[in-house]
Amino acid sequence: MARSSGSGAGVVVTGLTAAALAVIGFFAFQASAAQDRAEKHAPAKAASPSPGASDAGKKNQQSRKKATALPARSGSGFRVVYALERRRVWLVGKDGKVTDTFTVHPSTVSPAPGTYKVSSRSSHVTGSDGVPIENVVRFADVKGVSVGFSAALDGSTPNADPSRKTGGVREKREDGEAMWLHATIGTRVVVIP
């Protein structure tokens, strides 16, 4: 009988040891995963600027703010502002504040500066250049060429072929989504030089 209780105890000890190792492995995995999550969401550590670099950094930041600032005399209220030369769009809310801004790739046909309204929209079509596009927001017609914002399904933003008359102002897909949500039928589009 002593033998059977000894072998039974060995089985219990072996079982408890295996369970303990499994628990230790589980906690080690959890700790590793928590560390990975913490590293993903931790803000990047800024390097200390070298002497004199703070002035250059401030100038670069001011330059970026100036480049992305809503242009003066671009209307008021809820609208889209499209600056032809800067190749930039601003989505402006009812309060006159910018909700988003991004660069675009202009088409070969551009509307004259002025105020237009979104006249039609299409969720998915093929562009005049043969590229499948989405979130098409049309706002002008220039000599039979429909001009509007769109995003290529493949995410490309190629330069327009100057030998073809196209009106697609291309955006990145995420920018196209923002435009689609903002610029419904009748929304004003202010085009500036």
mmCIF file of C-alpha atoms in Angstrom:
data_model
loop_
_atom_site.group_PDB
_atom_site.id
_atom_site.type_symbol
_atom_site.label_atom_id
_atom_site.label_comp_id
_atom_site.label_asym_id
_atom_site.label_seq_id
_atom_site.Cartn_x
_atom_site.Cartn_y
_atom_site.Cartn_z
ATOM 1 C CA MET A 1 0.000 0.000 0.000
ATOM 2 C CA ALA A 2 2.830 2.363 0.708
ATOM 3 C CA ARG A 3 3.929 1.894 -2.850
ATOM 4 C CA SER A 4 0.624 2.863 -4.397
ATOM 5 C CA SER A 5 0.264 5.974 -2.222
ATOM 6 C CA GLY A 6 3.833 6.939 -3.167
ATOM 7 C CA SER A 7 3.179 6.591 -6.869
ATOM 8 C CA GLY A 8 -0.153 8.442 -6.442
ATOM 9 C CA ALA A 9 1.698 11.275 -4.700
ATOM 10 C CA GLY A 10 4.226 11.351 -7.561
ATOM 11 C CA VAL A 11 1.401 11.745 -10.050
ATOM 12 C CA VAL A 12 -0.101 14.577 -7.986
ATOM 13 C CA VAL A 13 3.288 16.333 -7.679
ATOM 14 C CA THR A 14 3.880 15.935 -11.407
ATOM 15 C CA GLY A 15 0.402 17.328 -12.126
ATOM 16 C CA LEU A 16 0.908 20.270 -9.780
ATOM 17 C CA THR A 17 4.331 21.005 -11.280
ATOM 18 C CA ALA A 18 2.896 20.970 -14.809
ATOM 19 C CA ALA A 19 0.042 23.267 -13.739
ATOM 20 C CA ALA A 20 2.473 25.654 -12.043
ATOM 21 C CA LEU A 21 4.642 25.793 -15.160
ATOM 22 C CA ALA A 22 1.569 26.487 -17.310
ATOM 23 C CA VAL A 23 0.526 29.361 -15.002
ATOM 24 C CA ILE A 24 4.062 30.795 -15.038
ATOM 25 C CA GLY A 25 4.115 30.551 -18.851
ATOM 26 C CA PHE A 26 0.735 32.288 -19.068
ATOM 27 C CA PHE A 27 1.872 35.179 -16.844
ATOM 28 C CA ALA A 28 5.120 35.519 -18.790
ATOM 29 C CA PHE A 29 3.118 35.736 -22.038
ATOM 30 C CA GLN A 30 0.761 38.354 -20.527
ATOM 31 C CA ALA A 31 3.704 40.441 -19.300
ATOM 32 C CA SER A 32 5.330 40.289 -22.726
ATOM 33 C CA ALA A 33 2.101 41.292 -24.486
ATOM 34 C CA ALA A 34 1.549 44.164 -22.044
ATOM 35 C CA GLN A 35 5.065 45.437 -22.730
ATOM 36 C CA ASP A 36 4.439 45.275 -26.496
ATOM 37 C CA ARG A 37 1.176 47.223 -26.130
ATOM 38 C CA ALA A 38 2.852 49.828 -23.924
ATOM 39 C CA GLU A 39 5.645 50.334 -26.462
ATOM 40 C CA LYS A 40 3.151 50.720 -29.336
ATOM 41 C CA HIS A 41 1.145 53.405 -27.551
ATOM 42 C CA ALA A 42 3.961 55.224 -25.800
ATOM 43 C CA PRO A 43 4.685 58.687 -27.202
ATOM 44 C CA ALA A 44 7.949 58.971 -29.048
ATOM 45 C CA LYS A 45 10.701 60.464 -26.965
ATOM 46 C CA ALA A 46 11.862 63.766 -28.333
ATOM 47 C CA ALA A 47 15.549 64.216 -28.702
ATOM 48 C CA SER A 48 17.074 67.190 -26.975
ATOM 49 C CA PRO A 49 17.658 69.920 -29.526
ATOM 50 C CA SER A 50 21.190 71.025 -30.058
ATOM 51 C CA PRO A 51 22.021 74.666 -29.325
ATOM 52 C CA GLY A 52 20.603 76.862 -32.085
ATOM 53 C CA ALA A 53 18.325 74.091 -33.353
ATOM 54 C CA SER A 54 15.317 75.469 -31.473
ATOM 55 C CA ASP A 55 15.255 78.555 -33.713
ATOM 56 C CA ALA A 56 15.333 76.399 -36.841
ATOM 57 C CA GLY A 57 12.639 74.137 -35.390
ATOM 58 C CA LYS A 58 10.403 77.117 -34.622
ATOM 59 C CA LYS A 59 10.886 78.469 -38.147
ATOM 60 C CA ASN A 60 10.004 75.071 -39.661
ATOM 61 C CA GLN A 61 6.919 74.803 -37.458
ATOM 62 C CA GLN A 62 5.828 78.339 -38.394
ATOM 63 C CA SER A 63 6.435 77.546 -42.056
ATOM 64 C CA ARG A 64 4.293 74.390 -41.798
ATOM 65 C CA LYS A 65 1.500 76.305 -40.038
ATOM 66 C CA LYS A 66 1.608 78.996 -42.702
ATOM 67 C CA ALA A 67 1.474 76.383 -45.487
ATOM 68 C CA THR A 68 -1.564 74.685 -43.945
ATOM 69 C CA ALA A 69 -3.373 77.794 -42.636
ATOM 70 C CA LEU A 70 -6.737 78.565 -44.209
ATOM 71 C CA PRO A 71 -6.188 81.341 -46.764
ATOM 72 C CA ALA A 72 -7.716 84.748 -46.066
ATOM 73 C CA ARG A 73 -10.637 85.817 -48.249
ATOM 74 C CA SER A 74 -11.717 82.225 -48.888
ATOM 75 C CA GLY A 75 -15.335 82.695 -47.891
ATOM 76 C CA SER A 76 -17.122 81.993 -44.636
ATOM 77 C CA GLY A 77 -19.214 79.276 -43.073
ATOM 78 C CA PHE A 78 -19.455 75.635 -44.086
ATOM 79 C CA ARG A 79 -17.453 75.008 -47.274
ATOM 80 C CA VAL A 80 -14.566 73.370 -49.093
ATOM 81 C CA VAL A 81 -11.647 75.602 -50.076
ATOM 82 C CA TYR A 82 -9.441 74.500 -52.980
ATOM 83 C CA ALA A 83 -6.207 76.456 -53.599
ATOM 84 C CA LEU A 84 -5.014 75.739 -57.131
ATOM 85 C CA GLU A 85 -1.383 76.905 -56.775
ATOM 86 C CA ARG A 86 -0.881 75.380 -53.339
ATOM 87 C CA ARG A 87 -2.556 72.123 -54.394
ATOM 88 C CA ARG A 88 -4.334 72.004 -51.060
ATOM 89 C CA VAL A 89 -7.892 71.588 -49.827
ATOM 90 C CA TRP A 90 -9.456 72.723 -46.548
ATOM 91 C CA LEU A 91 -12.691 71.331 -45.160
ATOM 92 C CA VAL A 92 -14.323 74.099 -43.132
ATOM 93 C CA GLY A 93 -17.123 73.578 -40.602
ATOM 94 C CA LYS A 94 -20.171 75.768 -39.900
ATOM 95 C CA ASP A 95 -18.200 77.669 -37.276
ATOM 96 C CA GLY A 96 -15.593 78.663 -39.873
ATOM 97 C CA LYS A 97 -12.917 76.419 -38.353
ATOM 98 C CA VAL A 98 -10.894 73.964 -40.408
ATOM 99 C CA THR A 99 -11.846 70.366 -39.700
ATOM 100 C CA ASP A 100 -9.268 68.897 -42.104
ATOM 101 C CA THR A 101 -6.693 69.945 -44.685
ATOM 102 C CA PHE A 102 -4.657 67.927 -47.154
ATOM 103 C CA THR A 103 -2.752 68.136 -50.409
ATOM 104 C CA VAL A 104 -4.251 67.048 -53.715
ATOM 105 C CA HIS A 105 -2.996 66.212 -57.188
ATOM 106 C CA PRO A 106 -4.709 68.532 -59.672
ATOM 107 C CA SER A 107 -6.267 67.501 -62.942
ATOM 108 C CA THR A 108 -5.264 68.879 -66.334
ATOM 109 C CA VAL A 109 -8.476 70.940 -66.427
ATOM 110 C CA SER A 110 -9.063 73.318 -63.526
ATOM 111 C CA PRO A 111 -11.980 75.638 -62.836
ATOM 112 C CA ALA A 112 -11.462 79.397 -62.694
ATOM 113 C CA PRO A 113 -11.288 80.882 -59.188
ATOM 114 C CA GLY A 114 -14.795 81.409 -57.840
ATOM 115 C CA THR A 115 -17.537 79.789 -55.804
ATOM 116 C CA TYR A 116 -19.151 76.545 -56.974
ATOM 117 C CA LYS A 117 -21.498 73.995 -55.431
ATOM 118 C CA VAL A 118 -21.221 70.230 -55.253
ATOM 119 C CA SER A 119 -23.497 69.127 -58.081
ATOM 120 C CA SER A 120 -23.141 65.333 -58.051
ATOM 121 C CA ARG A 121 -21.413 62.485 -56.252
ATOM 122 C CA SER A 122 -20.548 58.878 -57.073
ATOM 123 C CA SER A 123 -19.314 56.268 -54.634
ATOM 124 C CA HIS A 124 -17.453 54.173 -57.257
ATOM 125 C CA VAL A 125 -16.798 54.825 -60.966
ATOM 126 C CA THR A 126 -14.001 54.622 -63.505
ATOM 127 C CA GLY A 127 -12.181 57.917 -63.960
ATOM 128 C CA SER A 128 -11.658 59.576 -67.340
ATOM 129 C CA ASP A 129 -8.094 58.253 -67.176
ATOM 130 C CA GLY A 130 -9.370 54.669 -66.893
ATOM 131 C CA VAL A 131 -8.498 54.283 -63.196
ATOM 132 C CA PRO A 132 -11.186 52.909 -60.816
ATOM 133 C CA ILE A 133 -11.989 55.692 -58.319
ATOM 134 C CA GLU A 134 -14.173 56.233 -55.268
ATOM 135 C CA ASN A 135 -15.763 59.070 -53.289
ATOM 136 C CA VAL A 136 -16.207 61.298 -56.334
ATOM 137 C CA VAL A 137 -17.430 64.797 -55.463
ATOM 138 C CA ARG A 138 -18.093 66.897 -58.602
ATOM 139 C CA PHE A 139 -18.425 70.655 -58.371
ATOM 140 C CA ALA A 140 -17.637 72.299 -61.731
ATOM 141 C CA ASP A 141 -17.859 71.841 -65.477
ATOM 142 C CA VAL A 142 -15.175 73.380 -67.704
ATOM 143 C CA LYS A 143 -15.896 73.173 -71.425
ATOM 144 C CA GLY A 144 -17.607 69.804 -71.096
ATOM 145 C CA VAL A 145 -15.080 68.362 -68.611
ATOM 146 C CA SER A 146 -16.521 67.549 -65.198
ATOM 147 C CA VAL A 147 -14.194 68.617 -62.374
ATOM 148 C CA GLY A 148 -14.284 66.951 -58.986
ATOM 149 C CA PHE A 149 -12.361 65.392 -56.140
ATOM 150 C CA SER A 150 -11.757 61.637 -56.099
ATOM 151 C CA ALA A 151 -9.472 58.915 -54.785
ATOM 152 C CA ALA A 152 -8.034 56.016 -56.779
ATOM 153 C CA LEU A 153 -8.996 52.618 -55.381
ATOM 154 C CA ASP A 154 -5.368 51.504 -55.627
ATOM 155 C CA GLY A 155 -4.314 54.537 -53.551
ATOM 156 C CA SER A 156 -2.221 56.042 -56.341
ATOM 157 C CA THR A 157 -1.982 59.799 -56.824
ATOM 158 C CA PRO A 158 -0.246 60.092 -60.184
ATOM 159 C CA ASN A 159 0.459 63.336 -61.953
ATOM 160 C CA ALA A 160 -2.194 63.992 -64.569
ATOM 161 C CA ASP A 161 -1.261 63.274 -68.184
ATOM 162 C CA PRO A 162 -1.046 66.757 -69.790
ATOM 163 C CA SER A 163 -2.029 65.330 -73.197
ATOM 164 C CA ARG A 164 -5.499 64.355 -71.862
ATOM 165 C CA LYS A 165 -8.318 66.611 -70.648
ATOM 166 C CA THR A 166 -9.270 65.217 -67.264
ATOM 167 C CA GLY A 167 -11.062 66.831 -64.345
ATOM 168 C CA GLY A 168 -10.180 64.458 -61.507
ATOM 169 C CA VAL A 169 -8.498 66.181 -58.568
ATOM 170 C CA ARG A 170 -6.936 63.157 -56.853
ATOM 171 C CA GLU A 171 -6.713 62.688 -53.110
ATOM 172 C CA LYS A 172 -5.353 59.956 -50.878
ATOM 173 C CA ARG A 173 -8.051 57.440 -49.983
ATOM 174 C CA GLU A 174 -8.416 58.638 -46.375
ATOM 175 C CA ASP A 175 -8.688 62.238 -47.617
ATOM 176 C CA GLY A 176 -11.276 61.157 -50.177
ATOM 177 C CA GLU A 177 -13.319 59.630 -47.364
ATOM 178 C CA ALA A 178 -13.130 62.883 -45.378
ATOM 179 C CA MET A 179 -14.216 64.865 -48.459
ATOM 180 C CA TRP A 180 -17.104 62.456 -49.122
ATOM 181 C CA LEU A 181 -18.416 62.853 -45.577
ATOM 182 C CA HIS A 182 -18.028 66.661 -45.651
ATOM 183 C CA ALA A 183 -19.099 67.702 -49.149
ATOM 184 C CA THR A 184 -22.680 66.656 -49.765
ATOM 185 C CA ILE A 185 -24.807 67.942 -52.657
ATOM 186 C CA GLY A 186 -25.036 71.735 -52.525
ATOM 187 C CA THR A 187 -21.923 72.271 -50.382
ATOM 188 C CA ARG A 188 -20.018 75.369 -51.496
ATOM 189 C CA VAL A 189 -16.570 74.843 -53.005
ATOM 190 C CA VAL A 190 -14.469 77.992 -53.051
ATOM 191 C CA VAL A 191 -11.675 77.822 -55.618
ATOM 192 C CA ILE A 192 -8.848 80.293 -55.128
ATOM 193 C CA PRO A 193 -5.686 80.876 -57.191
#
